[in-house]
């Protein structure tokens, strides 16, 4: 299995490190920057980062269109934080580029200026024990489309969703030692 980590900007290296901690036969991890890179992988992770910057670059260099096609064709994709913003159909109060692969509206930096970052336990559907959710200027899902499944809520806010094999999480499992979400993603 070849897993791509979208490596335009953000914490992609942390995903690469997390994947390297998983003991899975034949697992290869590659950085993806171009449509050609994407065509060599079976699934891909969109990391945390800055969605405005990454959106501009994805749109300009064709990776956005390639991801849209791959996602619609059934490629498993997982976006953490900024990655979830990129996967959404709509960004609240903003006209910014996104891939439209998850029928959700996201609200950026939704936990407010005074709580830029925090950690707390989050129960995720499909995992028997909660994960430690690391939230960094995190978005929330403010609208969930009919085809989208809610995987986790935190204090009444939707923070993880799934549609077919496309997943979005507001938080960053790649910044913890716990690779259960990565393993789960590889098994989709
Ligand atoms: N606040 C960032 C954005 O809106 C996302 C933050 C993150 O990925 N940690 O793009």
Short mmCIF file of N, CA and C and ligand atoms in Angstrom, two decimals:
data_model
loop_
_atom_site.label_atom_id
_atom_site.label_comp_id
_atom_site.label_asym_id
_atom_site.label_seq_id
_atom_site.Cartn_x
_atom_site.Cartn_y
_atom_site.Cartn_z
N UNK A 1 0.84 -1.20 0.00
CA UNK A 1 0.00 0.00 0.00
C UNK A 1 0.88 1.25 0.00
N UNK A 2 0.55 2.20 -0.90
CA UNK A 2 1.29 3.47 -0.94
C UNK A 2 0.36 4.58 -0.45
N UNK A 3 0.76 5.21 0.64
CA UNK A 3 -0.04 6.30 1.21
C UNK A 3 0.64 7.62 0.90
N UNK A 4 -0.13 8.54 0.37
CA UNK A 4 0.41 9.87 0.07
C UNK A 4 0.07 10.84 1.17
N UNK A 5 1.02 11.73 1.46
CA UNK A 5 0.75 12.82 2.39
C UNK A 5 0.90 14.10 1.57
N UNK A 6 -0.18 14.88 1.51
CA UNK A 6 -0.16 16.11 0.71
C UNK A 6 0.82 17.08 1.37
N UNK A 7 1.89 17.41 0.62
CA UNK A 7 3.03 18.09 1.24
C UNK A 7 3.26 19.47 0.64
N UNK A 8 2.20 20.28 0.62
CA UNK A 8 2.33 21.64 0.08
C UNK A 8 2.77 22.59 1.18
N UNK A 9 2.13 22.46 2.34
CA UNK A 9 2.42 23.33 3.48
C UNK A 9 1.78 22.66 4.68
N UNK A 10 2.26 22.95 5.89
CA UNK A 10 1.62 22.43 7.09
C UNK A 10 2.39 21.29 7.73
N UNK A 11 1.68 20.51 8.56
CA UNK A 11 2.37 19.52 9.40
C UNK A 11 2.41 18.11 8.76
N UNK A 12 2.65 18.09 7.44
CA UNK A 12 2.66 16.80 6.72
C UNK A 12 3.72 15.84 7.25
N UNK A 13 4.83 16.40 7.72
CA UNK A 13 5.89 15.55 8.24
C UNK A 13 5.44 14.75 9.45
N UNK A 14 4.54 15.32 10.24
CA UNK A 14 4.04 14.62 11.43
C UNK A 14 3.19 13.42 11.02
N UNK A 15 2.45 13.55 9.92
CA UNK A 15 1.69 12.40 9.42
C UNK A 15 2.64 11.32 8.91
N UNK A 16 3.70 11.75 8.24
CA UNK A 16 4.68 10.79 7.72
C UNK A 16 5.29 10.01 8.90
N UNK A 17 5.66 10.74 9.96
CA UNK A 17 6.23 10.08 11.14
C UNK A 17 5.23 9.12 11.77
N UNK A 18 3.98 9.55 11.89
CA UNK A 18 2.95 8.68 12.49
C UNK A 18 2.80 7.40 11.66
N UNK A 19 2.75 7.54 10.35
CA UNK A 19 2.59 6.36 9.49
C UNK A 19 3.80 5.43 9.60
N UNK A 20 4.97 6.01 9.78
CA UNK A 20 6.18 5.19 9.93
C UNK A 20 6.19 4.40 11.23
N UNK A 21 5.40 4.85 12.21
CA UNK A 21 5.33 4.10 13.47
C UNK A 21 4.40 2.89 13.37
N UNK A 22 3.67 2.78 12.25
CA UNK A 22 2.74 1.67 12.09
C UNK A 22 3.46 0.49 11.45
N UNK A 23 3.26 -0.66 12.08
CA UNK A 23 3.91 -1.86 11.59
C UNK A 23 2.96 -2.56 10.62
N UNK A 24 3.05 -2.20 9.36
CA UNK A 24 2.16 -2.81 8.37
C UNK A 24 3.02 -3.21 7.18
N UNK A 25 2.92 -4.46 6.80
CA UNK A 25 3.74 -4.98 5.71
C UNK A 25 3.47 -4.24 4.41
N UNK A 26 4.53 -3.84 3.73
CA UNK A 26 4.39 -3.22 2.42
C UNK A 26 3.87 -1.80 2.44
N UNK A 27 3.87 -1.17 3.62
CA UNK A 27 3.39 0.21 3.71
C UNK A 27 4.48 1.19 3.26
N UNK A 28 4.16 1.99 2.25
CA UNK A 28 5.08 3.02 1.79
C UNK A 28 4.42 4.36 1.97
N UNK A 29 5.20 5.35 2.35
CA UNK A 29 4.65 6.69 2.55
C UNK A 29 5.37 7.65 1.60
N UNK A 30 4.62 8.39 0.81
CA UNK A 30 5.25 9.32 -0.13
C UNK A 30 4.64 10.72 0.00
N UNK A 31 5.44 11.72 -0.28
CA UNK A 31 4.94 13.09 -0.27
C UNK A 31 4.32 13.40 -1.63
N UNK A 32 3.15 14.04 -1.57
CA UNK A 32 2.41 14.34 -2.81
C UNK A 32 2.31 15.85 -2.99
N UNK A 33 2.82 16.32 -4.13
CA UNK A 33 2.71 17.76 -4.45
C UNK A 33 2.05 18.01 -5.80
N UNK A 34 2.08 16.99 -6.66
CA UNK A 34 1.58 17.19 -8.02
C UNK A 34 0.55 16.11 -8.36
N UNK A 35 -0.24 16.33 -9.42
CA UNK A 35 -1.17 15.29 -9.87
C UNK A 35 -0.44 13.98 -10.18
N UNK A 36 0.77 14.07 -10.70
CA UNK A 36 1.55 12.86 -11.02
C UNK A 36 1.87 12.08 -9.75
N UNK A 37 2.28 12.80 -8.69
CA UNK A 37 2.56 12.13 -7.41
C UNK A 37 1.29 11.41 -6.94
N UNK A 38 0.15 12.10 -7.04
CA UNK A 38 -1.10 11.53 -6.53
C UNK A 38 -1.46 10.25 -7.27
N UNK A 39 -1.14 10.22 -8.56
CA UNK A 39 -1.53 9.05 -9.36
C UNK A 39 -0.78 7.78 -8.95
N UNK A 40 0.25 7.93 -8.11
CA UNK A 40 1.03 6.74 -7.69
C UNK A 40 0.57 6.18 -6.34
N UNK A 41 -0.41 6.83 -5.68
CA UNK A 41 -0.77 6.38 -4.32
C UNK A 41 -2.18 5.78 -4.28
N UNK A 42 -2.43 4.97 -3.23
CA UNK A 42 -3.74 4.32 -3.06
C UNK A 42 -4.70 5.16 -2.23
N UNK A 43 -4.13 6.00 -1.37
CA UNK A 43 -4.95 6.84 -0.49
C UNK A 43 -4.09 8.02 -0.06
N UNK A 44 -4.72 9.05 0.51
CA UNK A 44 -3.92 10.24 0.83
C UNK A 44 -4.47 10.97 2.05
N UNK A 45 -3.55 11.64 2.75
CA UNK A 45 -3.87 12.43 3.93
C UNK A 45 -3.59 13.91 3.64
N UNK A 46 -4.55 14.75 3.98
CA UNK A 46 -4.35 16.21 3.87
C UNK A 46 -4.09 16.72 5.28
N UNK A 47 -2.92 17.30 5.53
CA UNK A 47 -2.52 17.63 6.90
C UNK A 47 -3.17 18.91 7.42
N UNK A 48 -2.73 19.33 8.62
CA UNK A 48 -3.10 20.63 9.15
C UNK A 48 -2.20 21.69 8.54
N UNK A 49 -2.68 22.91 8.52
CA UNK A 49 -1.87 24.00 7.96
C UNK A 49 -2.74 25.22 7.77
N UNK A 50 -2.52 25.91 6.68
CA UNK A 50 -3.24 27.16 6.43
C UNK A 50 -4.06 26.99 5.15
N UNK A 51 -5.39 26.89 5.32
CA UNK A 51 -6.23 26.51 4.19
C UNK A 51 -6.25 27.53 3.05
N UNK A 52 -6.08 28.80 3.37
CA UNK A 52 -6.10 29.81 2.30
C UNK A 52 -4.92 29.61 1.36
N UNK A 53 -3.73 29.45 1.94
CA UNK A 53 -2.51 29.25 1.17
C UNK A 53 -2.57 27.96 0.36
N UNK A 54 -2.92 26.88 1.04
CA UNK A 54 -2.91 25.57 0.38
C UNK A 54 -3.96 25.54 -0.73
N UNK A 55 -5.12 26.16 -0.48
CA UNK A 55 -6.16 26.21 -1.50
C UNK A 55 -5.68 26.89 -2.77
N UNK A 56 -5.02 28.04 -2.59
CA UNK A 56 -4.50 28.78 -3.75
C UNK A 56 -3.54 27.92 -4.56
N UNK A 57 -2.63 27.25 -3.85
CA UNK A 57 -1.60 26.47 -4.56
C UNK A 57 -2.19 25.23 -5.21
N UNK A 58 -3.15 24.59 -4.50
CA UNK A 58 -3.79 23.40 -5.08
C UNK A 58 -4.54 23.74 -6.36
N UNK A 59 -5.22 24.89 -6.31
CA UNK A 59 -6.00 25.30 -7.47
C UNK A 59 -5.06 25.62 -8.63
N UNK A 60 -3.99 26.35 -8.32
CA UNK A 60 -3.10 26.81 -9.37
C UNK A 60 -2.34 25.67 -10.05
N UNK A 61 -1.90 24.68 -9.27
CA UNK A 61 -1.02 23.66 -9.86
C UNK A 61 -1.72 22.33 -10.17
N UNK A 62 -3.04 22.33 -10.11
CA UNK A 62 -3.77 21.15 -10.61
C UNK A 62 -3.97 20.02 -9.61
N UNK A 63 -3.35 20.11 -8.43
CA UNK A 63 -3.54 19.02 -7.46
C UNK A 63 -4.98 18.99 -6.95
N UNK A 64 -5.61 20.16 -6.88
CA UNK A 64 -7.00 20.22 -6.43
C UNK A 64 -7.91 19.42 -7.35
N UNK A 65 -7.79 19.64 -8.66
CA UNK A 65 -8.63 18.90 -9.61
C UNK A 65 -8.34 17.40 -9.53
N UNK A 66 -7.07 17.05 -9.39
CA UNK A 66 -6.70 15.63 -9.32
C UNK A 66 -7.30 14.99 -8.06
N UNK A 67 -7.29 15.72 -6.95
CA UNK A 67 -7.87 15.19 -5.70
C UNK A 67 -9.38 15.03 -5.83
N UNK A 68 -10.03 16.00 -6.50
CA UNK A 68 -11.49 15.90 -6.69
C UNK A 68 -11.82 14.64 -7.47
N UNK A 69 -11.09 14.40 -8.55
CA UNK A 69 -11.35 13.21 -9.37
C UNK A 69 -11.10 11.94 -8.57
N UNK A 70 -9.98 11.90 -7.86
CA UNK A 70 -9.61 10.70 -7.09
C UNK A 70 -10.65 10.43 -6.00
N UNK A 71 -11.04 11.48 -5.31
CA UNK A 71 -12.02 11.33 -4.23
C UNK A 71 -13.36 10.83 -4.75
N UNK A 72 -13.78 11.39 -5.88
CA UNK A 72 -15.07 10.96 -6.44
C UNK A 72 -14.99 9.53 -6.94
N UNK A 73 -13.80 9.12 -7.37
CA UNK A 73 -13.62 7.75 -7.86
C UNK A 73 -13.45 6.74 -6.73
N UNK A 74 -13.44 7.23 -5.47
CA UNK A 74 -13.41 6.30 -4.34
C UNK A 74 -12.11 6.20 -3.58
N UNK A 75 -11.14 7.06 -3.90
CA UNK A 75 -9.88 7.00 -3.14
C UNK A 75 -10.13 7.44 -1.69
N UNK A 76 -9.67 6.64 -0.71
CA UNK A 76 -9.79 7.09 0.68
C UNK A 76 -8.94 8.34 0.94
N UNK A 77 -9.56 9.33 1.56
CA UNK A 77 -8.87 10.59 1.87
C UNK A 77 -9.19 10.95 3.30
N UNK A 78 -8.21 11.52 3.97
CA UNK A 78 -8.43 11.96 5.36
C UNK A 78 -7.82 13.35 5.53
N UNK A 79 -8.62 14.29 5.96
CA UNK A 79 -8.12 15.63 6.21
C UNK A 79 -8.16 15.96 7.67
N UNK A 80 -7.03 16.43 8.22
CA UNK A 80 -6.99 16.84 9.63
C UNK A 80 -6.96 18.37 9.66
N UNK A 81 -7.90 18.94 10.36
CA UNK A 81 -7.96 20.39 10.59
C UNK A 81 -8.00 21.15 9.26
N UNK A 82 -6.92 21.78 8.84
CA UNK A 82 -6.94 22.44 7.52
C UNK A 82 -7.36 21.45 6.45
N UNK A 83 -6.93 20.20 6.57
CA UNK A 83 -7.28 19.19 5.56
C UNK A 83 -8.79 18.98 5.47
N UNK A 84 -9.47 19.04 6.63
CA UNK A 84 -10.92 18.91 6.62
C UNK A 84 -11.56 20.13 5.94
N UNK A 85 -10.99 21.31 6.19
CA UNK A 85 -11.50 22.52 5.53
C UNK A 85 -11.38 22.36 4.01
N UNK A 86 -10.25 21.81 3.56
CA UNK A 86 -10.04 21.62 2.12
C UNK A 86 -11.04 20.64 1.52
N UNK A 87 -11.47 19.64 2.29
CA UNK A 87 -12.39 18.63 1.76
C UNK A 87 -13.84 19.12 1.70
N UNK A 88 -14.15 20.18 2.43
CA UNK A 88 -15.55 20.61 2.60
C UNK A 88 -16.16 21.18 1.32
N UNK A 89 -17.50 21.17 1.28
CA UNK A 89 -18.18 21.85 0.16
C UNK A 89 -18.23 23.36 0.39
N UNK A 90 -18.21 23.77 1.67
CA UNK A 90 -18.46 25.18 1.95
C UNK A 90 -17.70 25.65 3.19
N UNK A 91 -17.14 26.84 3.10
CA UNK A 91 -16.47 27.45 4.25
C UNK A 91 -17.31 28.64 4.68
N UNK A 92 -17.70 28.64 5.95
CA UNK A 92 -18.63 29.66 6.44
C UNK A 92 -18.04 31.07 6.32
N UNK A 93 -18.84 32.01 5.85
CA UNK A 93 -18.46 33.43 5.74
C UNK A 93 -17.22 33.69 4.90
N UNK A 94 -16.91 32.80 4.00
CA UNK A 94 -15.68 32.99 3.22
C UNK A 94 -15.88 32.44 1.84
N UNK A 95 -15.27 33.12 0.87
CA UNK A 95 -15.30 32.59 -0.47
C UNK A 95 -13.90 32.04 -0.72
N UNK A 96 -13.65 30.81 -0.29
CA UNK A 96 -12.31 30.27 -0.48
C UNK A 96 -12.35 28.90 -1.13
N UNK A 97 -11.28 28.57 -1.81
CA UNK A 97 -11.21 27.34 -2.58
C UNK A 97 -11.30 26.11 -1.66
N UNK A 98 -12.16 25.17 -2.03
CA UNK A 98 -12.17 23.88 -1.34
C UNK A 98 -12.62 22.81 -2.33
N UNK A 99 -12.42 21.55 -1.96
CA UNK A 99 -12.58 20.46 -2.93
C UNK A 99 -14.02 19.97 -3.07
N UNK A 100 -14.86 20.22 -2.07
CA UNK A 100 -16.26 19.81 -2.17
C UNK A 100 -16.47 18.31 -2.14
N UNK A 101 -15.61 17.59 -1.43
CA UNK A 101 -15.76 16.13 -1.37
C UNK A 101 -16.53 15.65 -0.14
N UNK A 102 -16.62 16.49 0.87
CA UNK A 102 -17.44 16.18 2.05
C UNK A 102 -18.56 17.20 2.08
N UNK A 103 -19.81 16.72 2.11
CA UNK A 103 -20.93 17.66 2.12
C UNK A 103 -21.12 18.23 3.53
N UNK A 104 -20.27 19.21 3.83
CA UNK A 104 -20.32 19.87 5.14
C UNK A 104 -20.01 21.36 4.94
N UNK A 105 -20.44 22.16 5.91
CA UNK A 105 -19.97 23.54 6.00
C UNK A 105 -19.04 23.59 7.20
N UNK A 106 -17.87 24.19 7.03
CA UNK A 106 -16.95 24.31 8.16
C UNK A 106 -16.84 25.77 8.57
N UNK A 107 -16.63 25.94 9.85
CA UNK A 107 -16.40 27.28 10.38
C UNK A 107 -14.95 27.29 10.86
N UNK A 108 -14.15 28.17 10.28
CA UNK A 108 -12.71 28.19 10.63
C UNK A 108 -12.49 28.84 11.99
N UNK A 109 -11.42 28.44 12.64
CA UNK A 109 -10.99 29.03 13.93
C UNK A 109 -12.17 29.16 14.88
N UNK A 110 -12.95 28.09 14.98
CA UNK A 110 -14.29 28.20 15.57
C UNK A 110 -14.31 28.17 17.09
N UNK A 111 -13.19 27.87 17.71
CA UNK A 111 -13.21 27.81 19.18
C UNK A 111 -12.86 29.16 19.80
N UNK A 112 -12.68 30.19 18.97
CA UNK A 112 -12.49 31.53 19.51
C UNK A 112 -11.04 31.87 19.78
N UNK A 113 -10.75 33.17 19.78
CA UNK A 113 -9.38 33.64 19.87
C UNK A 113 -8.72 33.29 21.20
N UNK A 114 -9.52 33.26 22.27
CA UNK A 114 -8.89 33.03 23.58
C UNK A 114 -8.47 31.57 23.79
N UNK A 115 -9.03 30.66 22.99
CA UNK A 115 -8.60 29.27 23.09
C UNK A 115 -8.05 28.78 21.74
N UNK A 116 -6.90 29.36 21.38
CA UNK A 116 -6.26 28.97 20.13
C UNK A 116 -6.03 27.47 20.06
N UNK A 117 -5.54 26.91 21.16
CA UNK A 117 -5.18 25.51 21.17
C UNK A 117 -5.56 24.87 22.49
N UNK A 118 -5.99 23.64 22.43
CA UNK A 118 -6.25 22.87 23.65
C UNK A 118 -6.29 21.40 23.30
N UNK A 119 -6.24 20.59 24.36
CA UNK A 119 -6.31 19.13 24.18
C UNK A 119 -7.40 18.60 25.10
N UNK A 120 -8.13 17.62 24.60
CA UNK A 120 -9.11 16.96 25.44
C UNK A 120 -9.50 15.63 24.79
N UNK A 121 -10.07 14.77 25.59
CA UNK A 121 -10.48 13.47 25.06
C UNK A 121 -11.69 13.60 24.15
N UNK A 122 -11.65 12.85 23.07
CA UNK A 122 -12.76 12.82 22.12
C UNK A 122 -13.09 11.37 21.82
N UNK A 123 -14.38 11.03 21.95
CA UNK A 123 -14.82 9.67 21.60
C UNK A 123 -15.14 9.64 20.11
N UNK A 124 -14.48 8.76 19.38
CA UNK A 124 -14.68 8.66 17.93
C UNK A 124 -15.37 7.34 17.62
N UNK A 125 -16.44 7.43 16.86
CA UNK A 125 -17.19 6.24 16.46
C UNK A 125 -16.25 5.25 15.78
N UNK A 126 -16.29 3.99 16.18
CA UNK A 126 -15.42 3.00 15.56
C UNK A 126 -14.17 2.69 16.37
N UNK A 127 -13.82 3.57 17.32
CA UNK A 127 -12.66 3.30 18.18
C UNK A 127 -13.19 3.01 19.58
N UNK A 128 -12.68 1.95 20.19
CA UNK A 128 -13.24 1.54 21.47
C UNK A 128 -12.89 2.50 22.62
N UNK A 129 -11.71 3.11 22.54
CA UNK A 129 -11.29 4.07 23.57
C UNK A 129 -11.20 5.46 22.93
N UNK A 130 -11.46 6.53 23.71
CA UNK A 130 -11.34 7.88 23.14
C UNK A 130 -9.91 8.19 22.69
N UNK A 131 -9.77 9.17 21.83
CA UNK A 131 -8.44 9.66 21.45
C UNK A 131 -8.21 11.00 22.15
N UNK A 132 -6.93 11.41 22.24
CA UNK A 132 -6.65 12.74 22.75
C UNK A 132 -6.75 13.69 21.57
N UNK A 133 -7.74 14.56 21.60
CA UNK A 133 -7.92 15.50 20.50
C UNK A 133 -7.05 16.72 20.71
N UNK A 134 -6.15 16.98 19.76
CA UNK A 134 -5.34 18.20 19.82
C UNK A 134 -5.98 19.19 18.85
N UNK A 135 -6.48 20.29 19.39
CA UNK A 135 -7.18 21.29 18.58
C UNK A 135 -6.31 22.54 18.49
N UNK A 136 -5.95 22.94 17.27
CA UNK A 136 -5.11 24.12 17.08
C UNK A 136 -5.82 25.06 16.11
N UNK A 137 -6.30 26.18 16.63
CA UNK A 137 -7.11 27.09 15.80
C UNK A 137 -8.05 26.27 14.92
N UNK A 138 -8.77 25.40 15.58
CA UNK A 138 -9.49 24.33 14.88
C UNK A 138 -10.83 24.78 14.31
N UNK A 139 -11.20 24.18 13.20
CA UNK A 139 -12.54 24.42 12.64
C UNK A 139 -13.56 23.49 13.31
N UNK A 140 -14.84 23.84 13.21
CA UNK A 140 -15.89 22.89 13.54
C UNK A 140 -16.75 22.70 12.29
N UNK A 141 -17.54 21.65 12.32
CA UNK A 141 -18.48 21.40 11.23
C UNK A 141 -19.80 22.02 11.65
N UNK A 142 -20.23 23.06 10.95
CA UNK A 142 -21.44 23.77 11.37
C UNK A 142 -22.69 23.28 10.63
N UNK A 143 -22.48 22.56 9.51
CA UNK A 143 -23.61 21.93 8.81
C UNK A 143 -23.16 20.57 8.31
N UNK A 144 -23.98 19.56 8.57
CA UNK A 144 -23.66 18.20 8.12
C UNK A 144 -24.69 17.81 7.06
N UNK A 145 -24.24 17.54 5.86
CA UNK A 145 -25.14 17.16 4.76
C UNK A 145 -25.75 15.78 5.00
N UNK A 146 -26.83 15.47 4.29
CA UNK A 146 -27.55 14.21 4.52
C UNK A 146 -26.71 12.95 4.25
N UNK A 147 -25.72 13.05 3.37
CA UNK A 147 -24.91 11.88 3.04
C UNK A 147 -23.72 11.73 3.98
N UNK A 148 -23.58 12.64 4.92
CA UNK A 148 -22.38 12.66 5.76
C UNK A 148 -22.68 12.11 7.15
N UNK A 149 -21.78 11.27 7.62
CA UNK A 149 -21.95 10.63 8.92
C UNK A 149 -21.11 11.37 9.97
N UNK A 150 -21.69 11.60 11.14
CA UNK A 150 -20.92 12.25 12.22
C UNK A 150 -20.14 11.17 12.97
N UNK A 151 -18.83 11.35 13.09
CA UNK A 151 -17.99 10.38 13.80
C UNK A 151 -17.67 10.83 15.22
N UNK A 152 -17.68 12.15 15.45
CA UNK A 152 -17.37 12.63 16.80
C UNK A 152 -17.93 14.02 17.02
N UNK A 153 -18.32 14.25 18.26
CA UNK A 153 -18.72 15.58 18.70
C UNK A 153 -17.90 15.93 19.93
N UNK A 154 -17.63 17.21 20.09
CA UNK A 154 -16.96 17.68 21.29
C UNK A 154 -17.75 18.87 21.83
N UNK A 155 -18.24 18.73 23.05
CA UNK A 155 -19.08 19.77 23.67
C UNK A 155 -20.19 20.23 22.71
N UNK A 156 -20.85 19.27 22.09
CA UNK A 156 -21.98 19.59 21.24
C UNK A 156 -21.63 20.05 19.83
N UNK A 157 -20.33 20.17 19.53
CA UNK A 157 -19.91 20.60 18.18
C UNK A 157 -19.38 19.39 17.42
N UNK A 158 -19.74 19.30 16.15
CA UNK A 158 -19.27 18.19 15.32
C UNK A 158 -17.79 18.42 14.96
N UNK A 159 -16.95 17.44 15.29
CA UNK A 159 -15.51 17.59 15.06
C UNK A 159 -14.90 16.44 14.25
N UNK A 160 -15.71 15.48 13.81
CA UNK A 160 -15.21 14.44 12.90
C UNK A 160 -16.37 13.91 12.09
N UNK A 161 -16.14 13.75 10.78
CA UNK A 161 -17.19 13.30 9.86
C UNK A 161 -16.63 12.33 8.83
N UNK A 162 -17.57 11.62 8.18
CA UNK A 162 -17.16 10.64 7.18
C UNK A 162 -18.23 10.57 6.09
N UNK A 163 -17.77 10.47 4.87
CA UNK A 163 -18.66 10.19 3.74
C UNK A 163 -17.96 9.14 2.89
N UNK A 164 -18.55 7.98 2.74
CA UNK A 164 -17.87 6.84 2.09
C UNK A 164 -16.49 6.66 2.74
N UNK A 165 -15.41 6.84 1.95
CA UNK A 165 -14.08 6.63 2.55
C UNK A 165 -13.34 7.95 2.72
N UNK A 166 -14.11 9.03 2.85
CA UNK A 166 -13.51 10.34 3.02
C UNK A 166 -13.82 10.85 4.42
N UNK A 167 -12.76 11.20 5.14
CA UNK A 167 -12.89 11.54 6.55
C UNK A 167 -12.33 12.93 6.82
N UNK A 168 -12.98 13.62 7.74
CA UNK A 168 -12.43 14.90 8.19
C UNK A 168 -12.43 14.94 9.70
N UNK A 169 -11.33 15.41 10.28
CA UNK A 169 -11.28 15.61 11.74
C UNK A 169 -10.79 17.04 12.02
N UNK A 170 -11.42 17.69 13.00
CA UNK A 170 -11.00 19.04 13.39
C UNK A 170 -9.66 19.01 14.11
N UNK A 171 -9.35 17.84 14.68
CA UNK A 171 -8.17 17.73 15.55
C UNK A 171 -7.06 16.96 14.83
N UNK A 172 -5.93 16.82 15.54
CA UNK A 172 -4.68 16.34 14.92
C UNK A 172 -4.15 15.06 15.57
N UNK A 173 -4.62 13.88 15.20
CA UNK A 173 -4.05 12.65 15.78
C UNK A 173 -2.55 12.50 15.47
N UNK A 174 -2.07 13.14 14.42
CA UNK A 174 -0.65 13.04 14.05
C UNK A 174 0.26 13.72 15.06
N UNK A 175 -0.30 14.53 15.95
CA UNK A 175 0.52 15.20 16.95
C UNK A 175 0.54 14.45 18.28
N UNK A 176 -0.02 13.24 18.30
CA UNK A 176 0.03 12.41 19.51
C UNK A 176 0.81 11.14 19.18
N UNK A 177 1.06 10.33 20.21
CA UNK A 177 1.76 9.05 19.98
C UNK A 177 0.81 7.94 19.56
N UNK A 178 -0.47 8.28 19.54
CA UNK A 178 -1.51 7.28 19.32
C UNK A 178 -1.78 7.17 17.82
N UNK A 179 -1.50 6.01 17.24
CA UNK A 179 -1.68 5.86 15.78
C UNK A 179 -2.96 5.11 15.42
N UNK A 180 -3.88 4.97 16.39
CA UNK A 180 -5.09 4.19 16.09
C UNK A 180 -5.91 4.79 14.95
N UNK A 181 -6.00 6.11 14.86
CA UNK A 181 -6.80 6.69 13.76
C UNK A 181 -6.10 6.48 12.42
N UNK A 182 -4.77 6.55 12.44
CA UNK A 182 -4.04 6.27 11.19
C UNK A 182 -4.25 4.82 10.76
N UNK A 183 -4.20 3.91 11.72
CA UNK A 183 -4.40 2.49 11.39
C UNK A 183 -5.80 2.27 10.84
N UNK A 184 -6.76 2.91 11.49
CA UNK A 184 -8.15 2.79 11.07
C UNK A 184 -8.32 3.30 9.63
N UNK A 185 -7.66 4.44 9.34
CA UNK A 185 -7.72 5.00 7.99
C UNK A 185 -7.11 4.03 6.96
N UNK A 186 -6.01 3.40 7.33
CA UNK A 186 -5.37 2.46 6.39
C UNK A 186 -6.23 1.23 6.14
N UNK A 187 -7.10 0.92 7.09
CA UNK A 187 -7.96 -0.26 6.93
C UNK A 187 -9.29 0.03 6.24
N UNK A 188 -9.54 1.27 5.89
CA UNK A 188 -10.83 1.60 5.23
C UNK A 188 -10.96 0.89 3.89
N1 LIG B 1 -6.94 27.76 11.15
C1 LIG B 1 -6.39 27.03 10.03
C2 LIG B 1 -7.17 27.34 8.77
O1 LIG B 1 -8.25 27.84 8.84
C3 LIG B 1 -6.40 25.55 10.30
C4 LIG B 1 -5.52 25.25 11.49
C5 LIG B 1 -4.88 23.91 11.48
O2 LIG B 1 -4.84 23.19 10.47
N2 LIG B 1 -4.30 23.57 12.61
O3 LIG B 1 -6.68 27.10 7.69
#
